[in-house]
mmCIF file of C-alpha atoms and ligand atoms in Angstrom:
data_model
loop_
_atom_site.group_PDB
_atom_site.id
_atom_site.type_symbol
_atom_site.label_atom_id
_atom_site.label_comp_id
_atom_site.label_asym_id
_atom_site.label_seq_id
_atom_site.Cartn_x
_atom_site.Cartn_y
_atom_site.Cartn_z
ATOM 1 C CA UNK I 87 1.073 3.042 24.499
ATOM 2 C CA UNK I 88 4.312 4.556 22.954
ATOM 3 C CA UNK I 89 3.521 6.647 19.090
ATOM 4 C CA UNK I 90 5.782 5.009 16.714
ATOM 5 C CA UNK I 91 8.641 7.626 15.734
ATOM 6 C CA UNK I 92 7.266 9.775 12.794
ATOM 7 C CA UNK I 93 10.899 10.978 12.070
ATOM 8 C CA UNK I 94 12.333 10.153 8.521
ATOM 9 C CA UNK I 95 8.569 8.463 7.198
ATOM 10 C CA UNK I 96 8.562 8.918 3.561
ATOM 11 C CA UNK I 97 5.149 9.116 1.996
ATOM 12 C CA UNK I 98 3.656 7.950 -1.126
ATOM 13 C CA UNK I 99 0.466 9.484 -3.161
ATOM 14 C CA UNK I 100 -0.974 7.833 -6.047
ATOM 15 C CA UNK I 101 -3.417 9.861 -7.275
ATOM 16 C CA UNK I 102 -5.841 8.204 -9.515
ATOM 17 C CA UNK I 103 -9.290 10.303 -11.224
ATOM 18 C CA UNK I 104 -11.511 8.904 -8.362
ATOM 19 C CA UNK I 105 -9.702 8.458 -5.550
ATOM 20 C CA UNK I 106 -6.103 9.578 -4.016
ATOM 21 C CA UNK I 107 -4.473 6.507 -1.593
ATOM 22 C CA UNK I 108 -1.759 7.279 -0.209
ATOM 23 C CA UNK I 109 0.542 5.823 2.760
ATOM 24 C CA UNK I 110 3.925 5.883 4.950
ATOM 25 C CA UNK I 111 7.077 3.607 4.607
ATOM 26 C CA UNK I 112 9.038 3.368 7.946
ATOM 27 C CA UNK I 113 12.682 4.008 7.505
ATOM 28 C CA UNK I 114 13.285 0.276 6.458
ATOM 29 C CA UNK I 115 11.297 0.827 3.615
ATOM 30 C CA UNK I 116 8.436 -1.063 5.459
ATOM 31 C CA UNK I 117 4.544 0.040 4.640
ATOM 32 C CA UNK I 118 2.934 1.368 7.906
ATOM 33 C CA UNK I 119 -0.458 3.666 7.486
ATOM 34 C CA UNK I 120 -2.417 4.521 4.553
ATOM 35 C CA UNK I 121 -5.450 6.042 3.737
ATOM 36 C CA UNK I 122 -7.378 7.477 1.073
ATOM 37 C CA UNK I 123 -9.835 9.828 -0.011
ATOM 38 C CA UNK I 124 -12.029 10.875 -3.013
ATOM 39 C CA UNK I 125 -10.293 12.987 -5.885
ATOM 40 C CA UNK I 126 -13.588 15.620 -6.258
ATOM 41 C CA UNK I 127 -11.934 16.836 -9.444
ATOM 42 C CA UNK I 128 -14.833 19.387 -9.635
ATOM 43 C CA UNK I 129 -13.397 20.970 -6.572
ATOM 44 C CA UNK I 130 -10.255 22.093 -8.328
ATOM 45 C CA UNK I 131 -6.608 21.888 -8.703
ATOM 46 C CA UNK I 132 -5.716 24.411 -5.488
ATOM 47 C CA UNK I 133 -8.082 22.010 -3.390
ATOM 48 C CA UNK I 134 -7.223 18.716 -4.503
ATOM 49 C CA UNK I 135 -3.561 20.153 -3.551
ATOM 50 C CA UNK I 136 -4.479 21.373 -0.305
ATOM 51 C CA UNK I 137 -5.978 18.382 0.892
ATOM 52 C CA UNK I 138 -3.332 16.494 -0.855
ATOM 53 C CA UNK I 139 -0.578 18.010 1.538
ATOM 54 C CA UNK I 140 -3.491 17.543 4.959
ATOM 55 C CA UNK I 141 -3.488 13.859 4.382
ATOM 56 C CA UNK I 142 0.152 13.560 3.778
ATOM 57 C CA UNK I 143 1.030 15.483 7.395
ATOM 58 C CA UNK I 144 -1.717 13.535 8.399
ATOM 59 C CA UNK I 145 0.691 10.391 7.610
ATOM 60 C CA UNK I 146 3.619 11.989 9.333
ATOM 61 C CA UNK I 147 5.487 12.946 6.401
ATOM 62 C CA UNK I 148 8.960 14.419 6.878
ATOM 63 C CA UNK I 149 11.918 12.198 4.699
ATOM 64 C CA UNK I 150 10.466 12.435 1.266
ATOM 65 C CA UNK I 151 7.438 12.739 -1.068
ATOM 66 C CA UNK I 152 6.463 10.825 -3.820
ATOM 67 C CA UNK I 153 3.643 11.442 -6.151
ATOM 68 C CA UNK I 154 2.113 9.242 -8.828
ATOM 69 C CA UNK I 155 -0.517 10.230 -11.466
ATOM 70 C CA UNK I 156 -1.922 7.865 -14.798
ATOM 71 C CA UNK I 157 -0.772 10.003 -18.092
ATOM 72 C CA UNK I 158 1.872 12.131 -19.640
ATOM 73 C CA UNK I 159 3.740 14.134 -17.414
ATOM 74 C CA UNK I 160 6.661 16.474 -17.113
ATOM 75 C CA UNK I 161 8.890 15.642 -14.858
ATOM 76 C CA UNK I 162 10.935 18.614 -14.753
ATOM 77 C CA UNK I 163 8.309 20.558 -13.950
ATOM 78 C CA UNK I 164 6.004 18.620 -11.850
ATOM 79 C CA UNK I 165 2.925 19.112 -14.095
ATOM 80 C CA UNK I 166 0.423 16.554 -15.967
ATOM 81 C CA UNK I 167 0.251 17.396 -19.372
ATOM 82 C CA UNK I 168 -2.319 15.203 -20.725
ATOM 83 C CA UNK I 169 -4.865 12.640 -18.608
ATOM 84 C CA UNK I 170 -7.956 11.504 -20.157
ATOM 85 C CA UNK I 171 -8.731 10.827 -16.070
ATOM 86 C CA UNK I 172 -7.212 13.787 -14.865
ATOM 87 C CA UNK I 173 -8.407 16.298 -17.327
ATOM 88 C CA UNK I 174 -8.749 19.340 -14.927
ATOM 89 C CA UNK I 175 -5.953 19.355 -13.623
ATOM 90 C CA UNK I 176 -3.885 19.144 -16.583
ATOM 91 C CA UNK I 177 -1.017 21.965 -16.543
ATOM 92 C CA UNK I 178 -1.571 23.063 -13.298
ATOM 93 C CA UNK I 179 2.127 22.685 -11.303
ATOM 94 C CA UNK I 180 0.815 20.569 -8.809
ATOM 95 C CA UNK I 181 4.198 18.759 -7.420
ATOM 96 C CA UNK I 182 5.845 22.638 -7.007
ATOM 97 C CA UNK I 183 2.078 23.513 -4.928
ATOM 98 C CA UNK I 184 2.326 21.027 -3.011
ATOM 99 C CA UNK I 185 5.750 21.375 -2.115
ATOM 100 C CA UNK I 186 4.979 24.896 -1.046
ATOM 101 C CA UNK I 187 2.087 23.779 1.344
ATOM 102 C CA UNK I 188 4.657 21.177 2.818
ATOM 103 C CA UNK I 189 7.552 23.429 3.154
ATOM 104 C CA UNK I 190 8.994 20.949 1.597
ATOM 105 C CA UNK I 191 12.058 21.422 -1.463
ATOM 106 C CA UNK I 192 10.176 20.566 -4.759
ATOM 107 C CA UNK I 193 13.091 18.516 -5.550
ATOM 108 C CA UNK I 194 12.532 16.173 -2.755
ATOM 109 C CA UNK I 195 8.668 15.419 -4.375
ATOM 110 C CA UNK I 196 9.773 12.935 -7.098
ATOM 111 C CA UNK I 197 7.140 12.606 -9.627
ATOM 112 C CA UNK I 198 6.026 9.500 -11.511
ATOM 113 C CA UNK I 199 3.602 7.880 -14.132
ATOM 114 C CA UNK I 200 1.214 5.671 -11.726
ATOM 115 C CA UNK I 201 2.359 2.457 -13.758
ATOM 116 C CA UNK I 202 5.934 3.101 -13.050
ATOM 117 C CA UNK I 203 5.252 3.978 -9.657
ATOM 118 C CA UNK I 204 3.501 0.489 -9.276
ATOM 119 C CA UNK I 205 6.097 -1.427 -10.999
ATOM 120 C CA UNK I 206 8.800 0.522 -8.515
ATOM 121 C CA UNK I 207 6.229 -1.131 -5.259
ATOM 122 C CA UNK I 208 5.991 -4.829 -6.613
ATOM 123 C CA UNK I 209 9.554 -4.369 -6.889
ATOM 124 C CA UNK I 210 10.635 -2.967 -3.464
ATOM 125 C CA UNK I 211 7.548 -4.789 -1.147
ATOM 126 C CA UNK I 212 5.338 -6.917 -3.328
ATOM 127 C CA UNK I 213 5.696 -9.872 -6.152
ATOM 128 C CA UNK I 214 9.357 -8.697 -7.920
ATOM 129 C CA UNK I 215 10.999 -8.528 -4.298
ATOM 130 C CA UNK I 216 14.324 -10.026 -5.319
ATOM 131 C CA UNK I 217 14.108 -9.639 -9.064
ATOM 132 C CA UNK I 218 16.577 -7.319 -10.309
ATOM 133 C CA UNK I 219 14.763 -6.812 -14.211
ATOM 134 C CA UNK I 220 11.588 -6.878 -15.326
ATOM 135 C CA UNK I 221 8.742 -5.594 -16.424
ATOM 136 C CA UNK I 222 5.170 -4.905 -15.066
ATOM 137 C CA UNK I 223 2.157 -4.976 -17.439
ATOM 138 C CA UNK I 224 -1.167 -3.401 -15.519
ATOM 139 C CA UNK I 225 -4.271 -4.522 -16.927
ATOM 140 C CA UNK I 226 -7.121 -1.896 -16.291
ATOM 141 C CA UNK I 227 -9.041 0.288 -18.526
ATOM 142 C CA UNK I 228 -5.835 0.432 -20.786
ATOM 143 C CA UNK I 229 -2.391 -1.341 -20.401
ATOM 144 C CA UNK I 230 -0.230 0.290 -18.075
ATOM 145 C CA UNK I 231 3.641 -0.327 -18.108
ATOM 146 C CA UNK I 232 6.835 -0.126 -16.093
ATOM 147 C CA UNK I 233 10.285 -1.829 -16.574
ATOM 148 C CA UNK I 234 13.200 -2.321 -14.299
ATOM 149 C CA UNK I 235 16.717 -2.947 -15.376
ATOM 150 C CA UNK I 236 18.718 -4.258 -12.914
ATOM 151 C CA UNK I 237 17.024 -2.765 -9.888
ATOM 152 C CA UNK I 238 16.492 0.334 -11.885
ATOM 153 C CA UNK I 239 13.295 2.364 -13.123
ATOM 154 C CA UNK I 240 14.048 2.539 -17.121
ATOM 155 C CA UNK I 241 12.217 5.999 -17.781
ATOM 156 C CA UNK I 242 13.682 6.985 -21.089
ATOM 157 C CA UNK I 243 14.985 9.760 -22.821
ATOM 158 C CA UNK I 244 11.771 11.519 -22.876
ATOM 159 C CA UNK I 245 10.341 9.924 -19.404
ATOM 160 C CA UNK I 246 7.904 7.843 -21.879
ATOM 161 C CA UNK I 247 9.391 4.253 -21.317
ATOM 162 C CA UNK I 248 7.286 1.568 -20.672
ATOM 163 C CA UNK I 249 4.034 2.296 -22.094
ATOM 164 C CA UNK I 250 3.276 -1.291 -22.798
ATOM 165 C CA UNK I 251 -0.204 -1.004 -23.674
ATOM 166 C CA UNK I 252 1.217 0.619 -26.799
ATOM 167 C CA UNK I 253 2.996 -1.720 -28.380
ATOM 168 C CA UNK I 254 1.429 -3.243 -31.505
ATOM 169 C CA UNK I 255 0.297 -6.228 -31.624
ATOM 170 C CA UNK I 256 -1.223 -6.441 -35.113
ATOM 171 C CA UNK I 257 -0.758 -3.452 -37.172
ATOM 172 C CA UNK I 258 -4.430 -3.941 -38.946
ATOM 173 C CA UNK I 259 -5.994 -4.285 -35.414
ATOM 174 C CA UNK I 260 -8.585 -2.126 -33.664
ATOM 175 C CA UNK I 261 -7.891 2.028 -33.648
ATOM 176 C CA UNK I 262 -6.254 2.892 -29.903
ATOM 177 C CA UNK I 263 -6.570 6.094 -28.551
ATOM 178 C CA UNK I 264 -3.062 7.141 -29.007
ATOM 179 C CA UNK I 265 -4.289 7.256 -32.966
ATOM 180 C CA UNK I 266 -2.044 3.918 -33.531
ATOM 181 C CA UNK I 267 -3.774 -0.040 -34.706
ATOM 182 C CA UNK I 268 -4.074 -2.813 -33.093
ATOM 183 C CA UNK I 269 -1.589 -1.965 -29.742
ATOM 184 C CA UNK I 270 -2.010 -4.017 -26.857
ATOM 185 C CA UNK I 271 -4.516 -2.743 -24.457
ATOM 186 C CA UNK I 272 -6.934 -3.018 -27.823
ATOM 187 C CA UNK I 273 -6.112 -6.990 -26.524
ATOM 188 C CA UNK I 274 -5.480 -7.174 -23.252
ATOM 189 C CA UNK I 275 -6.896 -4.584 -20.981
ATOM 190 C CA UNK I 276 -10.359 -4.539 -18.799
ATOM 191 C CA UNK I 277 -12.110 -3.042 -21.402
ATOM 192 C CA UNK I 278 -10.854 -4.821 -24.489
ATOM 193 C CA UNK I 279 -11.638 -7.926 -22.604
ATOM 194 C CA UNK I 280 -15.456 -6.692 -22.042
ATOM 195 C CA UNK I 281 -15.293 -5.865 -25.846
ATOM 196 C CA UNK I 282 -13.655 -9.564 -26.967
ATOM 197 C CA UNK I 283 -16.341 -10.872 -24.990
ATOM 198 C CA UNK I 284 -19.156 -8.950 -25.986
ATOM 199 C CA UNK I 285 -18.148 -9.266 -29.634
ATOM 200 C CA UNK I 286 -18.173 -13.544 -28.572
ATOM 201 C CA UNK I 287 -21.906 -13.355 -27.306
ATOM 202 C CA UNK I 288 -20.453 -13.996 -23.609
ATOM 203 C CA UNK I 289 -20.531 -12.395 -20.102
ATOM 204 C CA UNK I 290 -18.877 -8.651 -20.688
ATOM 205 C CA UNK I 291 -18.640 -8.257 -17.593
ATOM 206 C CA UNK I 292 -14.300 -9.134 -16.404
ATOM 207 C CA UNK I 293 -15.313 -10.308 -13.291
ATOM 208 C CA UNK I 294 -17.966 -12.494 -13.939
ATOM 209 C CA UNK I 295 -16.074 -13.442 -17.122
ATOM 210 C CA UNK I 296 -13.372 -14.505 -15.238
ATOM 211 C CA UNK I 297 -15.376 -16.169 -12.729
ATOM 212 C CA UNK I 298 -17.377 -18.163 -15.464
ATOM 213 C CA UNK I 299 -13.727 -19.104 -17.203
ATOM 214 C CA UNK I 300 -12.593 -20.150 -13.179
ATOM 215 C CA UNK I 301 -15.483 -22.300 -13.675
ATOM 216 C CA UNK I 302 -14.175 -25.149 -15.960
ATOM 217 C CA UNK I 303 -13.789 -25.333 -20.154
ATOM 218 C CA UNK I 304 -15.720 -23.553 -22.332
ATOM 219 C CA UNK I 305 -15.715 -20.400 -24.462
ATOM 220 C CA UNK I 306 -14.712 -17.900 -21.545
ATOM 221 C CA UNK I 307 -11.809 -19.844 -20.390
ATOM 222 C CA UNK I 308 -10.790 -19.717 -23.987
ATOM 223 C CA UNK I 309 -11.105 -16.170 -24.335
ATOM 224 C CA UNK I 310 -9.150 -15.825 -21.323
ATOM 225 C CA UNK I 311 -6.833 -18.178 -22.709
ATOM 226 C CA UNK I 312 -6.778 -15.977 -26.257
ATOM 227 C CA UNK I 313 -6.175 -12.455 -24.126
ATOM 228 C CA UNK I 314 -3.331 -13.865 -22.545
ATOM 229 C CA UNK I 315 -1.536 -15.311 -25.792
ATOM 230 C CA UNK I 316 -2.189 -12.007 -27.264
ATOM 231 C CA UNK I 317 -0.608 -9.886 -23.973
ATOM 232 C CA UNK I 318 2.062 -12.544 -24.781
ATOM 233 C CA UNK I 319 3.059 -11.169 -27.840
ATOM 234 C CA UNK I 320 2.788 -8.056 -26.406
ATOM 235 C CA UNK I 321 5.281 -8.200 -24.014
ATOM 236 C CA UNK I 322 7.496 -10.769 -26.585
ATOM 237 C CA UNK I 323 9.720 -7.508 -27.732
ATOM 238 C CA UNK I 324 11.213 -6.817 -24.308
ATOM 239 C CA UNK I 325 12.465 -10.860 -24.156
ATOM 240 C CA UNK I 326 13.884 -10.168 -28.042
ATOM 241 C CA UNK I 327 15.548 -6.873 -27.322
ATOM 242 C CA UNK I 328 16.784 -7.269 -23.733
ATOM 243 C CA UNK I 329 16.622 -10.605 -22.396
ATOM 244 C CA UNK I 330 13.415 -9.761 -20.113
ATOM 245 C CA UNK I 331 12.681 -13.130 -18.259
ATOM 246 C CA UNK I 332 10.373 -11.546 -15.361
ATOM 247 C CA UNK I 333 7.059 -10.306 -15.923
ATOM 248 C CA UNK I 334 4.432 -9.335 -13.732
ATOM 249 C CA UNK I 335 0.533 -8.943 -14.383
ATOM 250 C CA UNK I 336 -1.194 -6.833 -11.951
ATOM 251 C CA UNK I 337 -4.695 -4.105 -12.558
ATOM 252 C CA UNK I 338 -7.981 -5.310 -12.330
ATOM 253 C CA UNK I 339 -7.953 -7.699 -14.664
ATOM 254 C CA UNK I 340 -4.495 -9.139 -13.692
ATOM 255 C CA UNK I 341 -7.008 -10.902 -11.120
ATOM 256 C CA UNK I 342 -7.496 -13.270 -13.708
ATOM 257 C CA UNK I 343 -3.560 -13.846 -13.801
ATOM 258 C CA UNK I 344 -4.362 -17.758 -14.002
ATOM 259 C CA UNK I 345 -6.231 -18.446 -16.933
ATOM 260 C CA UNK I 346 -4.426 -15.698 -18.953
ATOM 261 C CA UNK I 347 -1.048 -18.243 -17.894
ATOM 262 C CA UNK I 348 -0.993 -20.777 -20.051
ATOM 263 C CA UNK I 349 -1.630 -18.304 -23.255
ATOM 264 C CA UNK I 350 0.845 -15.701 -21.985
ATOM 265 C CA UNK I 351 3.730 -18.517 -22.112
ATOM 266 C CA UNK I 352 2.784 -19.853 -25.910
ATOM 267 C CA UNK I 353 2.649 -15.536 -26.871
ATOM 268 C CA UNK I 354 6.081 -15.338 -25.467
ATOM 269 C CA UNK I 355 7.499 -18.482 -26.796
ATOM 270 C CA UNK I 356 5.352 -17.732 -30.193
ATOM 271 C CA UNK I 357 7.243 -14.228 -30.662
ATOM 272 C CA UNK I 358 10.433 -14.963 -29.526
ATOM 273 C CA UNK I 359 12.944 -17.934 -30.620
ATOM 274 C CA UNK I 360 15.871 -19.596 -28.581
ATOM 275 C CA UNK I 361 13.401 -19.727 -25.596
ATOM 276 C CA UNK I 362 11.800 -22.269 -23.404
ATOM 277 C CA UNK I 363 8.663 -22.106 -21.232
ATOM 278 C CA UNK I 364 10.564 -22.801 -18.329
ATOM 279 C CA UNK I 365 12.736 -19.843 -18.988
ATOM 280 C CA UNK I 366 10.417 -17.073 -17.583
ATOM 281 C CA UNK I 367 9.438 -16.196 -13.995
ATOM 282 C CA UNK I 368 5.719 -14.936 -14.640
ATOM 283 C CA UNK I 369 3.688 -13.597 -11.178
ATOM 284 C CA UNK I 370 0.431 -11.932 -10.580
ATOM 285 C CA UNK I 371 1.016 -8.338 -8.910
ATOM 286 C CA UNK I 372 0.147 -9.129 -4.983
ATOM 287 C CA UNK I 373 -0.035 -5.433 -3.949
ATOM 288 C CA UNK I 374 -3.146 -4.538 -5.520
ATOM 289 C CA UNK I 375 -3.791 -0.693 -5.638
ATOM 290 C CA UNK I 376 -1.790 -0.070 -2.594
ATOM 291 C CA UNK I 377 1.480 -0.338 -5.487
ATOM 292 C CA UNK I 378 1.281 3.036 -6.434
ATOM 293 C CA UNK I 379 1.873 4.807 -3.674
ATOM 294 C CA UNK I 380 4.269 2.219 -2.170
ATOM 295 C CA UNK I 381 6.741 2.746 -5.391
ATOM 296 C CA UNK I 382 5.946 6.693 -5.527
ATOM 297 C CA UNK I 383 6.951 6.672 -1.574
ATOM 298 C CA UNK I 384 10.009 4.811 -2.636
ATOM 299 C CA UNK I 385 11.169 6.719 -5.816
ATOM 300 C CA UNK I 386 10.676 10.001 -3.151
ATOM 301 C CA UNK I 387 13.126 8.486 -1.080
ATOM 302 C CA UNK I 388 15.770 8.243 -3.699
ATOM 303 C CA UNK I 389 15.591 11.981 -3.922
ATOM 304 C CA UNK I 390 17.443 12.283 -0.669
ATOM 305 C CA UNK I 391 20.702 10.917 -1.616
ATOM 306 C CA UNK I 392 20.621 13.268 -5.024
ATOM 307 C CA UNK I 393 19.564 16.109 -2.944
HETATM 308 ZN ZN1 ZN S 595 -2.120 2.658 -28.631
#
């Protein structure tokens, strides 16, 4: 038994506050190994680093890095600046440390906002494959967000494109935790749904909501129904402004893609004029959490033609 050539494998890490995945792309751009481990915050920045960069040369890497991480980052220098998940290692320049254990050029580790990063893997090897523009909406414990433009990451002048989950939906909604009212993920995420429901008398729960809803009419199904309309008119501003006809659903909840359909097309079509239901291409994410680290492994390869 030949070992597949390790030469040129570009690896992706999405590191998320409980666990790190992370995996290989051949040099097609193919997945080929992943694996994943515990984040053990309490352990440290240095450690989480250190076994970071084991579990990558465990993967072969040698092309490119790519890391993802959920919050506000700074690109330039490769650091997390704020993550309610990630708390600990907030500041710490964890893209330049790991470089260092991987001998690697910190300009070859492209770093990336985990919802970008997934957006970039449904693109390149899951439900976008062959789209050229749109956007991804992640439905977890908030609303996570990444657009393409014409086969493009849109990041923005200040690297803060795409946070969906933001966008207001009703100005005299719920308080968010960005200190805003009534912004998307106060509609549409994991938790908001748990809230909606509890606030209904129904199952909290989003799985067994959804599964109850899967189950035929009746309140949950129209909650479900409800969630979606509203995630409708929060993604309505990208069909007004640029033409968006391309949307994909993926997180947790995104499970429920489905019964959050039919509402999602009358919140479009509600927000926006001049359109028809038939003019938007709407998938559930098919990746799962493996998206992360497929997009960050792709966005690392792109640093090799800059470089
Ligand atoms: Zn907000």
């Amino acid at each position: 038994v030949s070992t597949p050539p390790r030469a040129g494998r570009s690896v992706g890490i999405d590191l998320g506050g409980t666990s790190v995945k992370l995996g290989a792309l051949d040099l097609e751009g193919a997945p080929i190994d992943s694996l994943s481990f515990p984040t053990e915050l309490d352990r440290g920045p240095a450690d989480l680093a250190r076994r970071m960069a084991e579990a990558a040369r465990a993967l072969g890497v040698e092309g490119s890095l790519g890391l993802a991480a959920p919050g506000l980052l700074e690109r330039g220098r490769g650091v997390v600046t704020a993550s309610p998940n990630l708390a600990p290692i907030e500041g710490f320049p964890l893209r330049d440390e790991l470089a260092r254990l991987l001998g690697f050029d910190p300009r070859r580790v492209r770093f990336e906002n985990d919802a970008n990063a997934a957006a970039v893997g449904e693109h390149c090897a899951g439900a976008a494959r062959g789209e050229h523009s749109f956007a991804m909406a992640t439905l977890g414990t908030g609303v996570g967000g990444g657009i393409l433009l014409e086969d493009r990451l849109v990041i923005g002048e200040g690297g803060l494109a795409g946070e969906l989950g933001h966008v207001v939906i009703d100005p005299r909604g719920p308080r968010c935790g960005c200190g805003g009212r009534g912004c998307l993920e106060q509609y549409a995420s994991a938790s908001a749904a748990a809230r909606r429901a509890r606030e209904a008398g129904l199952e909290p729960d989003p799985v067994r909501l959804t599964a109850l809803a899967r189950g035929g009419a009746g309140p949950e199904r129209d909650l479900l129904s409800a969630i979606g309309r509203d995630l409708g008119r929060g993604l309505a501003p990208l069909v007004t402004l640029i033409d968006l006809r391309c949307f994909v659903i993926g997180g947790g909840f995104g499970a429920a893609f489905e019964l959050l359909l039919p509402g999602l097309v009358e919140g479009l079509l509600e927000r926006t004029f001049g359109r028809r239901p038939g003019d938007f291409r709407l998938y559930p994410a098919t990746l799962g959490g493996d998206a992360g680290w497929i997009g960050a492994a792709r966005l690392g390869r792109q640093t090799l033609s800059v470089i």
